[in-house]
mmCIF file of N, CA and C in Angstrom:
data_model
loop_
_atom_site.group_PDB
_atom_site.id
_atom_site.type_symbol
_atom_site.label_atom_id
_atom_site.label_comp_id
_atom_site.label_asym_id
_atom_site.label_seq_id
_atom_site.Cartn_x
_atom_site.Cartn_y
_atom_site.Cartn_z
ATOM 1 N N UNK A 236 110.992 84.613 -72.415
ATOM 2 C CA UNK A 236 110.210 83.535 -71.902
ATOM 3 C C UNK A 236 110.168 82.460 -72.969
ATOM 4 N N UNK A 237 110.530 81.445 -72.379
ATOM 5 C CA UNK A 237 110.341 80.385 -73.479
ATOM 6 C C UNK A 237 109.166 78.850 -72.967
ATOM 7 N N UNK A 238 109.120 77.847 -74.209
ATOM 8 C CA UNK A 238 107.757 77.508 -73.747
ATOM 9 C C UNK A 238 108.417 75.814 -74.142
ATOM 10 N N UNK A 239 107.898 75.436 -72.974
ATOM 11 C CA UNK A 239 108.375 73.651 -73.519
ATOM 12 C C UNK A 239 107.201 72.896 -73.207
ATOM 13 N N UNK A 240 107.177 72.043 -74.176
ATOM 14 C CA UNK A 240 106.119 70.961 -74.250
ATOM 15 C C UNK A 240 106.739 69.540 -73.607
ATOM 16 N N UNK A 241 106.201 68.781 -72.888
ATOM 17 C CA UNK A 241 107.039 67.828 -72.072
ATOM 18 C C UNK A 241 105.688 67.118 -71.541
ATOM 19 N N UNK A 242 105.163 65.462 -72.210
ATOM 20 C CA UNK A 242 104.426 64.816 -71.916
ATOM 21 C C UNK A 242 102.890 65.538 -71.750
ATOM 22 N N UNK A 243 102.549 66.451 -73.192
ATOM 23 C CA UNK A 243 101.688 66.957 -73.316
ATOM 24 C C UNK A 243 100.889 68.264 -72.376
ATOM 25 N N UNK A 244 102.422 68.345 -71.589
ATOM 26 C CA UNK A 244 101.906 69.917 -70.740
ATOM 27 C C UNK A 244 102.747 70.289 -71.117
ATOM 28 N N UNK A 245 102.530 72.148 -72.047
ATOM 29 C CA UNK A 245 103.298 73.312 -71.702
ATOM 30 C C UNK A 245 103.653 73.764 -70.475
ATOM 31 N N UNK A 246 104.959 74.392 -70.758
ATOM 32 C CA UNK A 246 105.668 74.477 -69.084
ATOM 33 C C UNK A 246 106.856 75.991 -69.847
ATOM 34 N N UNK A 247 105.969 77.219 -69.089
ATOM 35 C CA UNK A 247 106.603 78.517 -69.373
ATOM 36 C C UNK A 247 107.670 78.440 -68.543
ATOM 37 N N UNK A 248 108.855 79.038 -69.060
ATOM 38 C CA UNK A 248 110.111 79.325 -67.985
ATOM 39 C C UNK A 248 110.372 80.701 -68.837
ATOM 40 N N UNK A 249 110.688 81.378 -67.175
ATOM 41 C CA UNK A 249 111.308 82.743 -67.353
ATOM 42 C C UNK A 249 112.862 82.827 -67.523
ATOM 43 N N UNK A 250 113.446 83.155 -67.934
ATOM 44 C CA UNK A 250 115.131 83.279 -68.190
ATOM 45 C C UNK A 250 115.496 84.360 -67.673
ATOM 46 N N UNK A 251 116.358 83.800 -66.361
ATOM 47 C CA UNK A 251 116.499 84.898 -65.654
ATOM 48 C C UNK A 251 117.828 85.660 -66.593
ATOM 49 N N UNK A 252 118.042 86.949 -66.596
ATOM 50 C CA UNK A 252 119.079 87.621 -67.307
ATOM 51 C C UNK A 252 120.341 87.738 -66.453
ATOM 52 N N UNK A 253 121.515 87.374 -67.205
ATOM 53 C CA UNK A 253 122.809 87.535 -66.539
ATOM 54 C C UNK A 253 122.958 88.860 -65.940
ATOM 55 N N UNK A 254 124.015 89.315 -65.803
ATOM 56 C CA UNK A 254 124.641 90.641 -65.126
ATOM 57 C C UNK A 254 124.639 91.934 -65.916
ATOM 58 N N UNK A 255 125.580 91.273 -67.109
ATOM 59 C CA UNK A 255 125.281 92.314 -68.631
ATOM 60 C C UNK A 255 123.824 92.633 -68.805
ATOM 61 N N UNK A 256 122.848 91.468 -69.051
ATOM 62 C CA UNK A 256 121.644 92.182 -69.655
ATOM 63 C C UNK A 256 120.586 92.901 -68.812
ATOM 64 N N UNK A 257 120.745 92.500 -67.411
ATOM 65 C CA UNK A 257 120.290 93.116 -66.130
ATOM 66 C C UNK A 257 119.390 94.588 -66.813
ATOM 67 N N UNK A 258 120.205 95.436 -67.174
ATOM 68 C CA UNK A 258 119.262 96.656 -67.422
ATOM 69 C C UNK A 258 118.739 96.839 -68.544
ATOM 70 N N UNK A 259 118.769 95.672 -69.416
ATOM 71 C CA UNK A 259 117.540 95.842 -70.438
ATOM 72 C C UNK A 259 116.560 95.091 -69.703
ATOM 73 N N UNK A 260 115.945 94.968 -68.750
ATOM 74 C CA UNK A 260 114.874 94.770 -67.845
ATOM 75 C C UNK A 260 113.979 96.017 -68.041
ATOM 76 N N UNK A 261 114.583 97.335 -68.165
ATOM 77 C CA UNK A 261 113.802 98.286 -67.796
ATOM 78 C C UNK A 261 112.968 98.728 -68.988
ATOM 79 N N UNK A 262 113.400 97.937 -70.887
ATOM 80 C CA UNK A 262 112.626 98.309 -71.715
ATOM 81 C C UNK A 262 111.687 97.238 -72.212
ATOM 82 N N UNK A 263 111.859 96.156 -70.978
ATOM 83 C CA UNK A 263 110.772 95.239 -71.163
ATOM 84 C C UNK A 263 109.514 95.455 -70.303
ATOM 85 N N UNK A 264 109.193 96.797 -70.057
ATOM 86 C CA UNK A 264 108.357 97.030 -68.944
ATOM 87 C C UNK A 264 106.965 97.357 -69.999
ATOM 88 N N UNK A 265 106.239 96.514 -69.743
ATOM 89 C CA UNK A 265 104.702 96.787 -70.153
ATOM 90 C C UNK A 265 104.370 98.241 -70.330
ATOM 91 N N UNK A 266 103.888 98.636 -71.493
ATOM 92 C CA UNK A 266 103.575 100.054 -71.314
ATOM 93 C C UNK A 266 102.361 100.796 -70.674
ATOM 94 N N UNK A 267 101.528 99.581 -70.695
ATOM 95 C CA UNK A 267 99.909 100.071 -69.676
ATOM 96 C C UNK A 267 100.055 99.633 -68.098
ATOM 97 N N UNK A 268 101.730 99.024 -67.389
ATOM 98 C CA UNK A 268 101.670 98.826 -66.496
ATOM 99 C C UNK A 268 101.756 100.029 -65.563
ATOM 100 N N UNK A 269 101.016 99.763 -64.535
ATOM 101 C CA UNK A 269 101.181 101.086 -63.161
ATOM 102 C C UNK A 269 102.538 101.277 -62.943
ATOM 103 N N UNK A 270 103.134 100.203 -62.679
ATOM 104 C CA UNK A 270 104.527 100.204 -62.114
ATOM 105 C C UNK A 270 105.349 100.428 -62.896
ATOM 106 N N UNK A 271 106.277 101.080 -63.021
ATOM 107 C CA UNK A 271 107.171 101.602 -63.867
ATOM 108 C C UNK A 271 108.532 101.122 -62.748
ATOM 109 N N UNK A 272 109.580 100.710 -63.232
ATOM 110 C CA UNK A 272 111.157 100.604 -62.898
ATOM 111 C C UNK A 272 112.278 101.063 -63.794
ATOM 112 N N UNK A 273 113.217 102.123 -62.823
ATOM 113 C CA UNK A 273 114.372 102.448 -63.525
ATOM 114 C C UNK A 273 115.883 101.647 -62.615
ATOM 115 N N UNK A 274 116.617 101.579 -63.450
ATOM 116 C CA UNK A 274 118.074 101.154 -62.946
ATOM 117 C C UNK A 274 118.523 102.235 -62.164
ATOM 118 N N UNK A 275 118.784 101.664 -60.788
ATOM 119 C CA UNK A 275 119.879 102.425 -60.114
ATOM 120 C C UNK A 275 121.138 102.422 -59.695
ATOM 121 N N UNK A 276 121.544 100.846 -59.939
ATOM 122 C CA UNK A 276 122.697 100.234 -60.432
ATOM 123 C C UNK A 276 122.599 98.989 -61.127
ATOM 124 N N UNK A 277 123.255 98.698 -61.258
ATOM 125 C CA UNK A 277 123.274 97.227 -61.790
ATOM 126 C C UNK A 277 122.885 95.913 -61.103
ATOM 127 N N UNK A 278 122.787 96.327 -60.172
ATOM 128 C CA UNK A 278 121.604 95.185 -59.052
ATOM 129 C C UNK A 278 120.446 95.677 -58.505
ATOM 130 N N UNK A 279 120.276 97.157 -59.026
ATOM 131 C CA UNK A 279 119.411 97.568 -57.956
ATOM 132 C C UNK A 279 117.773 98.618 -59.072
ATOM 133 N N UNK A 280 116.632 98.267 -58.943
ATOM 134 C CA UNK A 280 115.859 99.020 -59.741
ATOM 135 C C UNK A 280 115.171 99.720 -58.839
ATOM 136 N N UNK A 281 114.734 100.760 -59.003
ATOM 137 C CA UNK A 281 113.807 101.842 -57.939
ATOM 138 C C UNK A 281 112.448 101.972 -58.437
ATOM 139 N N UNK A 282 111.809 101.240 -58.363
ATOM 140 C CA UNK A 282 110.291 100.867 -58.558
ATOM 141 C C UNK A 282 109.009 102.094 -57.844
ATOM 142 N N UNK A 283 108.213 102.666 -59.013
ATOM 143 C CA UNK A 283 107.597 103.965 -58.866
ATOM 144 C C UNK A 283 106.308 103.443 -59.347
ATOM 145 N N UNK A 284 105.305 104.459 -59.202
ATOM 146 C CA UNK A 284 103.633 104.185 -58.581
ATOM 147 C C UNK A 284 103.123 105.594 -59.512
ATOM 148 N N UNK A 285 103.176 106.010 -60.503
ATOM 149 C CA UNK A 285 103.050 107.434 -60.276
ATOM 150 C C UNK A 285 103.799 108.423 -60.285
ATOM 151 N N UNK A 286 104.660 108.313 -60.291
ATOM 152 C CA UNK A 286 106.021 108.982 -59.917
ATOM 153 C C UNK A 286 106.452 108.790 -58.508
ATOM 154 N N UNK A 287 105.485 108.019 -57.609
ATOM 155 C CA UNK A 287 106.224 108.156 -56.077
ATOM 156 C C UNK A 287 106.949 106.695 -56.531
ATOM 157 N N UNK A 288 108.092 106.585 -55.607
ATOM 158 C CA UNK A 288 108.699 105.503 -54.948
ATOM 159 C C UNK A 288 108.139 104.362 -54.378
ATOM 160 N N UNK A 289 107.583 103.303 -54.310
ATOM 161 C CA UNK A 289 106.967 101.942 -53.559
ATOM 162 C C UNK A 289 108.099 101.387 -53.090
ATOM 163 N N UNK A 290 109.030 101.184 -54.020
ATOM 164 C CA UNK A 290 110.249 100.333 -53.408
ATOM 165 C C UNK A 290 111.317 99.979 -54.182
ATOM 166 N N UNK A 291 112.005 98.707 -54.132
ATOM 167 C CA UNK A 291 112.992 98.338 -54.973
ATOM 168 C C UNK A 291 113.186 97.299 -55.134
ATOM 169 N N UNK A 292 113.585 96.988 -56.382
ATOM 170 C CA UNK A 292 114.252 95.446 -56.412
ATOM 171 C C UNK A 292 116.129 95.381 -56.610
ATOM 172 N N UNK A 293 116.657 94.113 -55.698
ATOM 173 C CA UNK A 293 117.802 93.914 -55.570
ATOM 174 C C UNK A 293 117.900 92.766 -56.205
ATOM 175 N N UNK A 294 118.856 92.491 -57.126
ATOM 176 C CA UNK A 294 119.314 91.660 -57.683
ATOM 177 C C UNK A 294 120.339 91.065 -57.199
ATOM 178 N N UNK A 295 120.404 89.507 -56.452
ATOM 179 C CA UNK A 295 121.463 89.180 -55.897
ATOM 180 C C UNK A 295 121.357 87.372 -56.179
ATOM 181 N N UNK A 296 122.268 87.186 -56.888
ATOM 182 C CA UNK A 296 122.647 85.771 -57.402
ATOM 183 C C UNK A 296 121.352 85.890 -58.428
ATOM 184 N N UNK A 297 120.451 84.896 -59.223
ATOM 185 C CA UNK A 297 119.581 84.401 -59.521
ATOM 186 C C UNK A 297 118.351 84.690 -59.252
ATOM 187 N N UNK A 298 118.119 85.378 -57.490
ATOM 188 C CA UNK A 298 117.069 86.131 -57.013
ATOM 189 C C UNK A 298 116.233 87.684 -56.985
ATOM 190 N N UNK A 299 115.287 87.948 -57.182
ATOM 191 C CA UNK A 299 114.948 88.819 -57.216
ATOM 192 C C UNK A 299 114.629 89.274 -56.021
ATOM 193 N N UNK A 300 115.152 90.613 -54.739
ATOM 194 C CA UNK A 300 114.383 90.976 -53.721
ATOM 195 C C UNK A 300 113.574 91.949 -53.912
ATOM 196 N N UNK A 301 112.509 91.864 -53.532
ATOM 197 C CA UNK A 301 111.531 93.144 -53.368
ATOM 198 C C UNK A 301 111.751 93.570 -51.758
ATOM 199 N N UNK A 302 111.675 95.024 -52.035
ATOM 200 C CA UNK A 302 112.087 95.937 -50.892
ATOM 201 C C UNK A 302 110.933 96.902 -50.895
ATOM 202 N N UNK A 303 110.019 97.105 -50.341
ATOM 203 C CA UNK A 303 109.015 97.950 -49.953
ATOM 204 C C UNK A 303 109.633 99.369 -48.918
ATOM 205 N N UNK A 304 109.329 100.506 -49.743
ATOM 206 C CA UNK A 304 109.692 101.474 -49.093
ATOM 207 C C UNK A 304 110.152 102.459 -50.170
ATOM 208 N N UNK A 305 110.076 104.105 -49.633
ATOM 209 C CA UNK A 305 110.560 104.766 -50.819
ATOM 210 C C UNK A 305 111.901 105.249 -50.648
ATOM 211 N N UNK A 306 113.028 104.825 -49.349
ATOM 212 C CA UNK A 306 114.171 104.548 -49.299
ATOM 213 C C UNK A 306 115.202 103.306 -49.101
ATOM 214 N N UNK A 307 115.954 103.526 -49.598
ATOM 215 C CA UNK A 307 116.851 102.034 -49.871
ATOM 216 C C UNK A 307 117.174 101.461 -48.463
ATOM 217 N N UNK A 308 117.474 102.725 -47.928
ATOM 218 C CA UNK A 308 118.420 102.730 -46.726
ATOM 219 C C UNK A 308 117.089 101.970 -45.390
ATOM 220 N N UNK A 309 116.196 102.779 -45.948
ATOM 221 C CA UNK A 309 114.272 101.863 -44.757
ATOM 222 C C UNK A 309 113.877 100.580 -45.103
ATOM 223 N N UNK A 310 113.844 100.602 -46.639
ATOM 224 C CA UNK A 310 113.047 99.454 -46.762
ATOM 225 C C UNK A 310 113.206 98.304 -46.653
ATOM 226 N N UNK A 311 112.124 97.947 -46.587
ATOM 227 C CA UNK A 311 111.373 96.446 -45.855
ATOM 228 C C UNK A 311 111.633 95.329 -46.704
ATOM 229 N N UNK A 312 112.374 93.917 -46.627
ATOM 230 C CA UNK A 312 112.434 92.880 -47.595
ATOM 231 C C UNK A 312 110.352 92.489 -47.672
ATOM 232 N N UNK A 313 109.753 92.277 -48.563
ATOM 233 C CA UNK A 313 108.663 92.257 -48.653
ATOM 234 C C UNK A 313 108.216 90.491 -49.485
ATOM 235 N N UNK A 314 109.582 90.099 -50.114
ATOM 236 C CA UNK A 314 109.489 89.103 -51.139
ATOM 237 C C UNK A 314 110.786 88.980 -51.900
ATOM 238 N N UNK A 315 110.894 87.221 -51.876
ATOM 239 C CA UNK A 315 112.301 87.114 -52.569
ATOM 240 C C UNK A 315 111.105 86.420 -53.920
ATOM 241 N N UNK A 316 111.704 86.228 -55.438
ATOM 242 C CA UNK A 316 111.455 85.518 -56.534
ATOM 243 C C UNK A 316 112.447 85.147 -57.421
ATOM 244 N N UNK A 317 112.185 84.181 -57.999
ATOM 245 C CA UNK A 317 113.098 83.892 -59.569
ATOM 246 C C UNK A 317 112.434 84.329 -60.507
ATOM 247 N N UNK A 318 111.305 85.149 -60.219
ATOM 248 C CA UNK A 318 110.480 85.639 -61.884
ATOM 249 C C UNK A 318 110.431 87.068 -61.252
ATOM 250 N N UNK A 319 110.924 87.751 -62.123
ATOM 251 C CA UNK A 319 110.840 89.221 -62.434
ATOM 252 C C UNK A 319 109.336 90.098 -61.741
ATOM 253 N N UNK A 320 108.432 89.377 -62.556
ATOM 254 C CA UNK A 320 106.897 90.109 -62.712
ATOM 255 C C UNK A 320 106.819 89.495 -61.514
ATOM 256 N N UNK A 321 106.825 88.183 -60.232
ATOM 257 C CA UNK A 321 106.333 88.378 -59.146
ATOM 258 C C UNK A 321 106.820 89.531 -58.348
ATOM 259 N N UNK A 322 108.578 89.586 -58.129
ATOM 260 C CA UNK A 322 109.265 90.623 -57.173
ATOM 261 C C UNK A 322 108.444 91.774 -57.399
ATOM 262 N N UNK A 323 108.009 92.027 -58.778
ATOM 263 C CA UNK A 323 107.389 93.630 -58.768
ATOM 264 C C UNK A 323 105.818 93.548 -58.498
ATOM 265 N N UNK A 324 105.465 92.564 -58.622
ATOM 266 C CA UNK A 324 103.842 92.572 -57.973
ATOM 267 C C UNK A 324 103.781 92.352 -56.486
ATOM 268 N N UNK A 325 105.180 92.053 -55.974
ATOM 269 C CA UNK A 325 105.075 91.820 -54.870
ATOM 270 C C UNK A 325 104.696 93.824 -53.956
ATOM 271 N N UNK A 326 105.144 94.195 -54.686
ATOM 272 C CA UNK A 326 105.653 95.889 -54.448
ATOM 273 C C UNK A 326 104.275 96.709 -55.093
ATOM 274 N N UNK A 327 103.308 95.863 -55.803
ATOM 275 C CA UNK A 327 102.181 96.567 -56.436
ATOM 276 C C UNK A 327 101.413 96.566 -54.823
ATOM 277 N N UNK A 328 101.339 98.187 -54.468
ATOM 278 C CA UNK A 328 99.834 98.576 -53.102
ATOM 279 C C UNK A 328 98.704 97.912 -53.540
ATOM 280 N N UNK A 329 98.261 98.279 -54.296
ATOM 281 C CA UNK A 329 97.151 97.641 -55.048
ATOM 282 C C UNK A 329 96.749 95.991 -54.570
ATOM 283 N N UNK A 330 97.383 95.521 -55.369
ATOM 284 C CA UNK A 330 97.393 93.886 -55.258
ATOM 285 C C UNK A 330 98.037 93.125 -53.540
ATOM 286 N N UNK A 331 99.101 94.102 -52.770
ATOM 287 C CA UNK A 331 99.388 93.469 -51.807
ATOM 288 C C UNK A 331 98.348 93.914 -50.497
ATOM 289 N N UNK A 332 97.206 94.965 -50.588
ATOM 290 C CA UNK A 332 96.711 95.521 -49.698
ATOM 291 C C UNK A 332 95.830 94.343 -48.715
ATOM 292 N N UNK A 333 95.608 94.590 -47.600
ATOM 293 C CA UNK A 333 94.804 93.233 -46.641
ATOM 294 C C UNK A 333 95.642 92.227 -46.750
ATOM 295 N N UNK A 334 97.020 92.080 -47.386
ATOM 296 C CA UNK A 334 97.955 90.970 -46.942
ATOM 297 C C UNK A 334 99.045 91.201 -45.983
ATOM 298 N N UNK A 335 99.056 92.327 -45.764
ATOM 299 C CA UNK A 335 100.226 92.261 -44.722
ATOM 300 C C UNK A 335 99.734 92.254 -43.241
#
């Protein structure tokens, strides 16, 4: 994340990661976060609650999809992003409950 100053407002931008660095995503994961993500390919992370399954994120061009569900093959598009931490909050029960 980097931080630019531009007519006296800071302005955070996330850098989305190329193809190569794609799976060092998974050791930038907060360590007090609920959500935990592992690589299941190189576009694809399997996003866990606990040890259960919530869903997944697909990596396709620049975008992040969130996929709700604890199979690839079921789940639900739930949320597209260009920032990392929304696609996976999109997939937090917690935070999405009374919105759907």
């Amino acid at each position: 994340m980097r931080h630019q100053k531009s007519e006296g407002v800071i302005v955070m931008i996330e850098v989305v990661p190329d193809a190569k660095q794609r799976l060092s995503l998974r050791s930038a994961a907060p360590r007090s976060s609920r959500l935990q993500w592992h690589p299941v390919t190189t576009d694809r992370f399997e996003i866990t609650l606990r040890g259960a399954t919530v869903g997944f994120i697909e990596i396709i061009g620049p975008v992040y999809v969130s996929l709700a569900g604890s199979r690839p093959d079921r789940a639900v598009e739930v949320a597209q992003s260009l920032v990392w931490t929304d696609a996976l909050l999109a997939l937090d029960p917690e935070r999405t409950r009374g919105t759907r």
